[in-house]
Structures are given as structure tokens and as C-alpha cells.
PDB file of C-alpha atoms in Angstrom:
ATOM      1  CA  UNK A   1     201.130  20.722 101.365  1.00  0.00           C
ATOM      2  CA  UNK A   2     204.507  20.810  99.709  1.00  0.00           C
ATOM      3  CA  UNK A   3     207.641  20.618 102.015  1.00  0.00           C
ATOM      4  CA  UNK A   4     208.605  23.953 101.514  1.00  0.00           C
ATOM      5  CA  UNK A   5     205.698  25.237 103.140  1.00  0.00           C
ATOM      6  CA  UNK A   6     207.189  23.652 106.323  1.00  0.00           C
ATOM      7  CA  UNK A   7     210.524  24.577 105.640  1.00  0.00           C
ATOM      8  CA  UNK A   8     210.207  28.376 105.671  1.00  0.00           C
ATOM      9  CA  UNK A   9     211.578  30.346 108.641  1.00  0.00           C
ATOM     10  CA  UNK A  10     211.128  33.563 109.614  1.00  0.00           C
ATOM     11  CA  UNK A  11     213.586  36.168 108.393  1.00  0.00           C
ATOM     12  CA  UNK A  12     214.416  39.455 109.785  1.00  0.00           C
ATOM     13  CA  UNK A  13     212.535  41.505 107.126  1.00  0.00           C
ATOM     14  CA  UNK A  14     209.471  40.171 108.498  1.00  0.00           C
ATOM     15  CA  UNK A  15     207.227  42.222 110.628  1.00  0.00           C
ATOM     16  CA  UNK A  16     206.445  40.998 114.250  1.00  0.00           C
ATOM     17  CA  UNK A  17     202.871  40.900 113.181  1.00  0.00           C
ATOM     18  CA  UNK A  18     203.524  38.340 110.332  1.00  0.00           C
ATOM     19  CA  UNK A  19     205.823  36.703 112.593  1.00  0.00           C
ATOM     20  CA  UNK A  20     203.104  36.255 115.028  1.00  0.00           C
ATOM     21  CA  UNK A  21     200.429  35.267 112.383  1.00  0.00           C
ATOM     22  CA  UNK A  22     202.718  32.846 110.813  1.00  0.00           C
ATOM     23  CA  UNK A  23     203.530  31.516 114.196  1.00  0.00           C
ATOM     24  CA  UNK A  24     199.739  30.906 114.986  1.00  0.00           C
ATOM     25  CA  UNK A  25     198.997  29.375 111.549  1.00  0.00           C
ATOM     26  CA  UNK A  26     201.906  26.976 112.369  1.00  0.00           C
ATOM     27  CA  UNK A  27     200.345  25.999 115.926  1.00  0.00           C
ATOM     28  CA  UNK A  28     197.048  25.326 114.560  1.00  0.00           C
ATOM     29  CA  UNK A  29     198.420  23.305 111.813  1.00  0.00           C
ATOM     30  CA  UNK A  30     200.290  21.222 114.163  1.00  0.00           C
ATOM     31  CA  UNK A  31     197.783  20.678 116.650  1.00  0.00           C
ATOM     32  CA  UNK A  32     195.192  19.438 114.509  1.00  0.00           C
ATOM     33  CA  UNK A  33     197.478  17.299 112.216  1.00  0.00           C
ATOM     34  CA  UNK A  34     198.483  15.182 115.720  1.00  0.00           C
ATOM     35  CA  UNK A  35     198.306  15.324 119.430  1.00  0.00           C
ATOM     36  CA  UNK A  36     200.995  17.393 121.314  1.00  0.00           C
ATOM     37  CA  UNK A  37     203.986  16.002 122.615  1.00  0.00           C
ATOM     38  CA  UNK A  38     205.569  16.695 126.058  1.00  0.00           C
ATOM     39  CA  UNK A  39     207.346  19.595 124.815  1.00  0.00           C
ATOM     40  CA  UNK A  40     204.749  21.151 123.021  1.00  0.00           C
ATOM     41  CA  UNK A  41     202.019  20.935 125.910  1.00  0.00           C
ATOM     42  CA  UNK A  42     204.758  22.589 128.198  1.00  0.00           C
ATOM     43  CA  UNK A  43     205.299  25.128 125.482  1.00  0.00           C
ATOM     44  CA  UNK A  44     201.587  25.777 125.682  1.00  0.00           C
ATOM     45  CA  UNK A  45     201.170  26.425 128.953  1.00  0.00           C
ATOM     46  CA  UNK A  46     204.209  28.929 128.952  1.00  0.00           C
ATOM     47  CA  UNK A  47     202.672  30.704 126.269  1.00  0.00           C
ATOM     48  CA  UNK A  48     199.235  30.924 128.264  1.00  0.00           C
ATOM     49  CA  UNK A  49     201.018  32.590 131.006  1.00  0.00           C
ATOM     50  CA  UNK A  50     202.852  35.334 128.788  1.00  0.00           C
ATOM     51  CA  UNK A  51     200.334  35.519 126.276  1.00  0.00           C
ATOM     52  CA  UNK A  52     196.983  35.151 127.957  1.00  0.00           C
ATOM     53  CA  UNK A  53     194.997  37.656 129.687  1.00  0.00           C
ATOM     54  CA  UNK A  54     191.654  39.722 129.897  1.00  0.00           C
ATOM     55  CA  UNK A  55     192.517  42.423 127.175  1.00  0.00           C
ATOM     56  CA  UNK A  56     190.475  40.459 124.393  1.00  0.00           C
ATOM     57  CA  UNK A  57     189.334  37.304 122.968  1.00  0.00           C
ATOM     58  CA  UNK A  58     192.721  36.215 121.868  1.00  0.00           C
ATOM     59  CA  UNK A  59     194.683  36.740 125.149  1.00  0.00           C
ATOM     60  CA  UNK A  60     191.602  34.953 127.097  1.00  0.00           C
ATOM     61  CA  UNK A  61     191.874  32.005 124.541  1.00  0.00           C
ATOM     62  CA  UNK A  62     195.353  31.986 125.206  1.00  0.00           C
ATOM     63  CA  UNK A  63     195.002  31.911 128.805  1.00  0.00           C
ATOM     64  CA  UNK A  64     192.325  28.859 128.710  1.00  0.00           C
ATOM     65  CA  UNK A  65     194.549  27.062 126.788  1.00  0.00           C
ATOM     66  CA  UNK A  66     197.525  27.522 128.603  1.00  0.00           C
ATOM     67  CA  UNK A  67     195.623  26.292 131.945  1.00  0.00           C
ATOM     68  CA  UNK A  68     194.483  22.910 130.105  1.00  0.00           C
ATOM     69  CA  UNK A  69     197.842  22.539 128.761  1.00  0.00           C
ATOM     70  CA  UNK A  70     199.415  22.707 132.329  1.00  0.00           C
ATOM     71  CA  UNK A  71     196.548  20.515 133.949  1.00  0.00           C
ATOM     72  CA  UNK A  72     195.820  17.806 131.507  1.00  0.00           C
ATOM     73  CA  UNK A  73     198.072  14.764 131.429  1.00  0.00           C
ATOM     74  CA  UNK A  74     199.891  14.179 128.229  1.00  0.00           C
ATOM     75  CA  UNK A  75     198.364  10.742 127.522  1.00  0.00           C
ATOM     76  CA  UNK A  76     194.648  12.248 128.395  1.00  0.00           C
ATOM     77  CA  UNK A  77     195.305  14.924 125.485  1.00  0.00           C
ATOM     78  CA  UNK A  78     196.481  12.103 123.049  1.00  0.00           C
ATOM     79  CA  UNK A  79     193.197   9.936 124.050  1.00  0.00           C
ATOM     80  CA  UNK A  80     191.301  13.265 123.364  1.00  0.00           C
ATOM     81  CA  UNK A  81     192.731  13.648 120.034  1.00  0.00           C
ATOM     82  CA  UNK A  82     191.991  10.194 119.091  1.00  0.00           C
ATOM     83  CA  UNK A  83     188.381  10.094 120.296  1.00  0.00           C
ATOM     84  CA  UNK A  84     187.774  13.515 118.294  1.00  0.00           C
ATOM     85  CA  UNK A  85     189.435  12.994 115.312  1.00  0.00           C
ATOM     86  CA  UNK A  86     190.564   9.501 114.494  1.00  0.00           C
ATOM     87  CA  UNK A  87     187.663   6.835 113.550  1.00  0.00           C
ATOM     88  CA  UNK A  88     187.283   4.108 110.915  1.00  0.00           C
ATOM     89  CA  UNK A  89     183.685   5.567 110.475  1.00  0.00           C
ATOM     90  CA  UNK A  90     182.604   9.346 110.770  1.00  0.00           C
ATOM     91  CA  UNK A  91     184.827  11.093 113.335  1.00  0.00           C
ATOM     92  CA  UNK A  92     183.283  12.884 116.348  1.00  0.00           C
ATOM     93  CA  UNK A  93     184.560  16.092 114.927  1.00  0.00           C
ATOM     94  CA  UNK A  94     185.122  16.719 111.032  1.00  0.00           C
ATOM     95  CA  UNK A  95     188.364  18.773 110.454  1.00  0.00           C
ATOM     96  CA  UNK A  96     187.109  19.231 106.390  1.00  0.00           C
ATOM     97  CA  UNK A  97     185.974  22.204 105.303  1.00  0.00           C
ATOM     98  CA  UNK A  98     183.658  20.405 102.437  1.00  0.00           C
ATOM     99  CA  UNK A  99     182.097  18.717 105.195  1.00  0.00           C
ATOM    100  CA  UNK A 100     180.443  22.073 106.745  1.00  0.00           C
ATOM    101  CA  UNK A 101     179.871  23.486 103.369  1.00  0.00           C
ATOM    102  CA  UNK A 102     178.116  20.984 101.629  1.00  0.00           C
ATOM    103  CA  UNK A 103     177.695  18.273 104.474  1.00  0.00           C
ATOM    104  CA  UNK A 104     179.622  15.783 102.455  1.00  0.00           C
ATOM    105  CA  UNK A 105     183.437  15.008 101.773  1.00  0.00           C
ATOM    106  CA  UNK A 106     184.658  14.937  98.297  1.00  0.00           C
ATOM    107  CA  UNK A 107     182.562  17.727  97.091  1.00  0.00           C
ATOM    108  CA  UNK A 108     182.767  20.882  95.033  1.00  0.00           C
ATOM    109  CA  UNK A 109     184.602  23.068  97.692  1.00  0.00           C
ATOM    110  CA  UNK A 110     187.519  20.503  97.403  1.00  0.00           C
ATOM    111  CA  UNK A 111     187.874  20.495  93.854  1.00  0.00           C
ATOM    112  CA  UNK A 112     187.768  24.714  93.762  1.00  0.00           C
ATOM    113  CA  UNK A 113     190.358  24.325  96.803  1.00  0.00           C
ATOM    114  CA  UNK A 114     192.578  22.237  94.476  1.00  0.00           C
ATOM    115  CA  UNK A 115     192.105  24.631  91.506  1.00  0.00           C
ATOM    116  CA  UNK A 116     193.290  27.325  93.652  1.00  0.00           C
ATOM    117  CA  UNK A 117     196.493  25.681  95.060  1.00  0.00           C
ATOM    118  CA  UNK A 118     197.615  24.697  91.811  1.00  0.00           C
ATOM    119  CA  UNK A 119     197.679  28.360  90.945  1.00  0.00           C
ATOM    120  CA  UNK A 120     199.633  28.829  94.090  1.00  0.00           C
ATOM    121  CA  UNK A 121     202.294  25.852  92.807  1.00  0.00           C
ATOM    122  CA  UNK A 122     201.033  23.980  96.061  1.00  0.00           C
ATOM    123  CA  UNK A 123     199.557  20.266  96.280  1.00  0.00           C
ATOM    124  CA  UNK A 124     199.474  17.368  99.003  1.00  0.00           C
ATOM    125  CA  UNK A 125     202.446  15.698  99.547  1.00  0.00           C
ATOM    126  CA  UNK A 126     202.859  12.168  98.622  1.00  0.00           C
ATOM    127  CA  UNK A 127     201.778  10.201 101.794  1.00  0.00           C
ATOM    128  CA  UNK A 128     199.377  12.371 103.385  1.00  0.00           C
ATOM    129  CA  UNK A 129     195.912  10.732 103.621  1.00  0.00           C
ATOM    130  CA  UNK A 130     194.148  13.847 104.637  1.00  0.00           C
ATOM    131  CA  UNK A 131     192.505  15.704 101.776  1.00  0.00           C
ATOM    132  CA  UNK A 132     193.350  19.611 101.018  1.00  0.00           C
ATOM    133  CA  UNK A 133     190.504  21.038 102.904  1.00  0.00           C
ATOM    134  CA  UNK A 134     191.583  19.557 106.393  1.00  0.00           C
ATOM    135  CA  UNK A 135     192.192  22.735 108.785  1.00  0.00           C
ATOM    136  CA  UNK A 136     195.772  21.499 109.209  1.00  0.00           C
ATOM    137  CA  UNK A 137     196.381  21.584 105.793  1.00  0.00           C
ATOM    138  CA  UNK A 138     194.607  25.026 105.418  1.00  0.00           C
ATOM    139  CA  UNK A 139     196.404  26.776 108.267  1.00  0.00           C
ATOM    140  CA  UNK A 140     199.747  25.217 106.566  1.00  0.00           C
ATOM    141  CA  UNK A 141     198.917  27.004 103.297  1.00  0.00           C
ATOM    142  CA  UNK A 142     198.208  30.340 105.143  1.00  0.00           C
ATOM    143  CA  UNK A 143     201.249  30.046 107.006  1.00  0.00           C
ATOM    144  CA  UNK A 144     203.064  29.861 103.737  1.00  0.00           C
ATOM    145  CA  UNK A 145     201.169  32.876 102.371  1.00  0.00           C
ATOM    146  CA  UNK A 146     201.994  34.919 105.035  1.00  0.00           C
ATOM    147  CA  UNK A 147     205.812  34.334 104.926  1.00  0.00           C
ATOM    148  CA  UNK A 148     205.991  34.437 101.327  1.00  0.00           C
ATOM    149  CA  UNK A 149     203.781  37.435 100.680  1.00  0.00           C
ATOM    150  CA  UNK A 150     204.159  40.416 103.122  1.00  0.00           C
ATOM    151  CA  UNK A 151     203.970  42.994 100.111  1.00  0.00           C
ATOM    152  CA  UNK A 152     200.485  44.368  99.265  1.00  0.00           C
ATOM    153  CA  UNK A 153     200.165  41.408  96.524  1.00  0.00           C
ATOM    154  CA  UNK A 154     200.801  38.818  98.803  1.00  0.00           C
ATOM    155  CA  UNK A 155     198.083  40.357 101.082  1.00  0.00           C
ATOM    156  CA  UNK A 156     195.748  39.941  98.567  1.00  0.00           C
ATOM    157  CA  UNK A 157     196.733  36.266  97.888  1.00  0.00           C
ATOM    158  CA  UNK A 158     196.330  35.827 101.651  1.00  0.00           C
ATOM    159  CA  UNK A 159     192.721  37.686 101.638  1.00  0.00           C
ATOM    160  CA  UNK A 160     191.434  35.608  98.193  1.00  0.00           C
ATOM    161  CA  UNK A 161     192.460  32.183 100.059  1.00  0.00           C
ATOM    162  CA  UNK A 162     191.367  32.805 103.466  1.00  0.00           C
ATOM    163  CA  UNK A 163     187.892  34.243 102.310  1.00  0.00           C
ATOM    164  CA  UNK A 164     187.300  31.334  99.903  1.00  0.00           C
ATOM    165  CA  UNK A 165     188.422  28.129 101.887  1.00  0.00           C
ATOM    166  CA  UNK A 166     188.511  29.163 105.614  1.00  0.00           C
ATOM    167  CA  UNK A 167     186.221  32.222 106.403  1.00  0.00           C
ATOM    168  CA  UNK A 168     182.876  30.213 105.441  1.00  0.00           C
ATOM    169  CA  UNK A 169     183.258  27.764 107.919  1.00  0.00           C
ATOM    170  CA  UNK A 170     185.842  28.067 110.729  1.00  0.00           C
ATOM    171  CA  UNK A 171     183.337  29.363 112.918  1.00  0.00           C
ATOM    172  CA  UNK A 172     181.114  26.227 112.756  1.00  0.00           C
ATOM    173  CA  UNK A 173     184.297  23.776 113.247  1.00  0.00           C
ATOM    174  CA  UNK A 174     184.983  25.607 116.364  1.00  0.00           C
ATOM    175  CA  UNK A 175     181.429  25.448 117.749  1.00  0.00           C
ATOM    176  CA  UNK A 176     181.665  21.692 117.012  1.00  0.00           C
ATOM    177  CA  UNK A 177     184.581  21.262 119.192  1.00  0.00           C
ATOM    178  CA  UNK A 178     183.249  23.278 121.922  1.00  0.00           C
ATOM    179  CA  UNK A 179     180.219  21.197 121.849  1.00  0.00           C
ATOM    180  CA  UNK A 180     181.610  17.857 121.415  1.00  0.00           C
ATOM    181  CA  UNK A 181     181.433  15.490 124.437  1.00  0.00           C
ATOM    182  CA  UNK A 182     184.625  14.873 126.030  1.00  0.00           C
ATOM    183  CA  UNK A 183     186.262  17.792 124.313  1.00  0.00           C
ATOM    184  CA  UNK A 184     188.230  19.844 126.772  1.00  0.00           C
ATOM    185  CA  UNK A 185     191.902  20.374 125.423  1.00  0.00           C
ATOM    186  CA  UNK A 186     190.789  21.100 121.989  1.00  0.00           C
ATOM    187  CA  UNK A 187     187.737  22.786 122.609  1.00  0.00           C
ATOM    188  CA  UNK A 188     190.290  25.333 124.414  1.00  0.00           C
ATOM    189  CA  UNK A 189     192.283  24.729 120.745  1.00  0.00           C
ATOM    190  CA  UNK A 190     189.120  25.684 119.012  1.00  0.00           C
ATOM    191  CA  UNK A 191     188.425  28.584 121.128  1.00  0.00           C
ATOM    192  CA  UNK A 192     192.003  29.675 120.207  1.00  0.00           C
ATOM    193  CA  UNK A 193     191.254  28.837 116.698  1.00  0.00           C
ATOM    194  CA  UNK A 194     188.105  30.839 116.640  1.00  0.00           C
ATOM    195  CA  UNK A 195     189.651  33.914 118.186  1.00  0.00           C
ATOM    196  CA  UNK A 196     192.614  33.919 116.132  1.00  0.00           C
ATOM    197  CA  UNK A 197     190.496  33.481 112.808  1.00  0.00           C
ATOM    198  CA  UNK A 198     188.329  36.274 113.918  1.00  0.00           C
ATOM    199  CA  UNK A 199     190.983  38.613 113.627  1.00  0.00           C
ATOM    200  CA  UNK A 200     192.099  37.651 110.589  1.00  0.00           C
ATOM    201  CA  UNK A 201     188.504  37.747 108.944  1.00  0.00           C
ATOM    202  CA  UNK A 202     188.249  41.311 110.331  1.00  0.00           C
ATOM    203  CA  UNK A 203     191.757  42.485 108.830  1.00  0.00           C
ATOM    204  CA  UNK A 204     190.839  40.677 105.716  1.00  0.00           C
ATOM    205  CA  UNK A 205     187.450  42.541 105.539  1.00  0.00           C
ATOM    206  CA  UNK A 206     189.252  45.954 106.113  1.00  0.00           C
ATOM    207  CA  UNK A 207     192.071  45.279 103.021  1.00  0.00           C
ATOM    208  CA  UNK A 208     189.138  44.306 100.882  1.00  0.00           C
ATOM    209  CA  UNK A 209     187.276  47.255 101.696  1.00  0.00           C
ATOM    210  CA  UNK A 210     190.030  49.694 101.041  1.00  0.00           C
ATOM    211  CA  UNK A 211     190.654  47.954  97.683  1.00  0.00           C
ATOM    212  CA  UNK A 212     187.162  49.057  96.757  1.00  0.00           C
TER     213      UNK A 212
END
């Protein structure tokens, strides 16, 4: 996505909820773009201690991710990322929405996504190899939409984009991570993704119901 989607920093006028949502989207974008470095792995371990608990699916997901971040060596996490997502052929786990929606890449859902991104004034940065339906790119777009649209119109833009391009397939993606042989750290990342996206989906469903 455009550099502006990364450069945005939370402002004092944004609510704590919007800050937290943007931070979750930013984290998911980062973790599915590349394996974490040492600083991020340490931060995840700390976050697991502060955000984790038994008070719901999201706290439990944070506790599980924090525990594996604390116990797994950095090199092992990097090797897992490569084994799951990097391949000259078909990766162990696909990160692209078109794959889960059609069984193929470069299909109609990607064309529809590109149309919607163009309407939002967004597009793929030069040099980026992943297509726009990669989960990291979609999470980055959602972060951008959260930070640029906290008002009612912005919420509707968020709801429309999420419902069209993330909601239909994120659960399948998380399930693929959970079932992938050798997935440990990224199975927990998938658990965090599923728990967070479930909350987002429920909130957007309520928003849509209120609009009608």
C-alpha cells in the first residue's frame, strides 16, 4: 500500500479503542510481512503478560502468543516463517484472499479489491511483490482506514472493506495456520488474528444492522 498507510501515527483525538484496533492491525501486517526481529519477539512476550488472560478469546490468544514468543528462539521463528510462507512453488500456507475464495490466485476477488482500493486512493507500492489480497496488505489498509476515518462515514468505509475483503476468508486462513505441520509460533499468530477479527466482524455486523 502507499507509504502514507505506514507513516500515520495515532493522534490524541483518537479513542483508546481506535488506537488498540490500529495497533492490532499494524501488528498482524508486520508479522505476516516478515518474521519478527528480536525486539518484536520480546515485545510480544511482554504483551502476552500484560494483555493475556482468561477473560475471552482475545486475552487467551494474547497469552498463548506471548508464551510462545518467550519460549521460542528467534532463529526458529524465522525458520518457521520461511517454511510456511516462502516457497518457489506453492507455500505451505497461502496468505492471499483469492486463494481461499476461489482456489486460485489472481482471480476476480483480487480485481474487485483493486477497484475498491482505487476508490480509496490506495495502491501497491513499487517493488512490493505480494498482491494486494495478501493478509499483510489488507491489515495495513484496515489500519489506514481506522486512523483516517473514526467518524461515522469512516466506520462505514471500514465495514464495507472488511466485509468484502477480509470477513469471507480470515477464519479459513487461521484454520490453515492451526493445521499446518510444524506451525507453532504462527499457529498462535493465527489464533490472535481469528480472535481479533471475530470481534471486528461482530462490531461491523452490529453497525450494519443499526444502519438498516
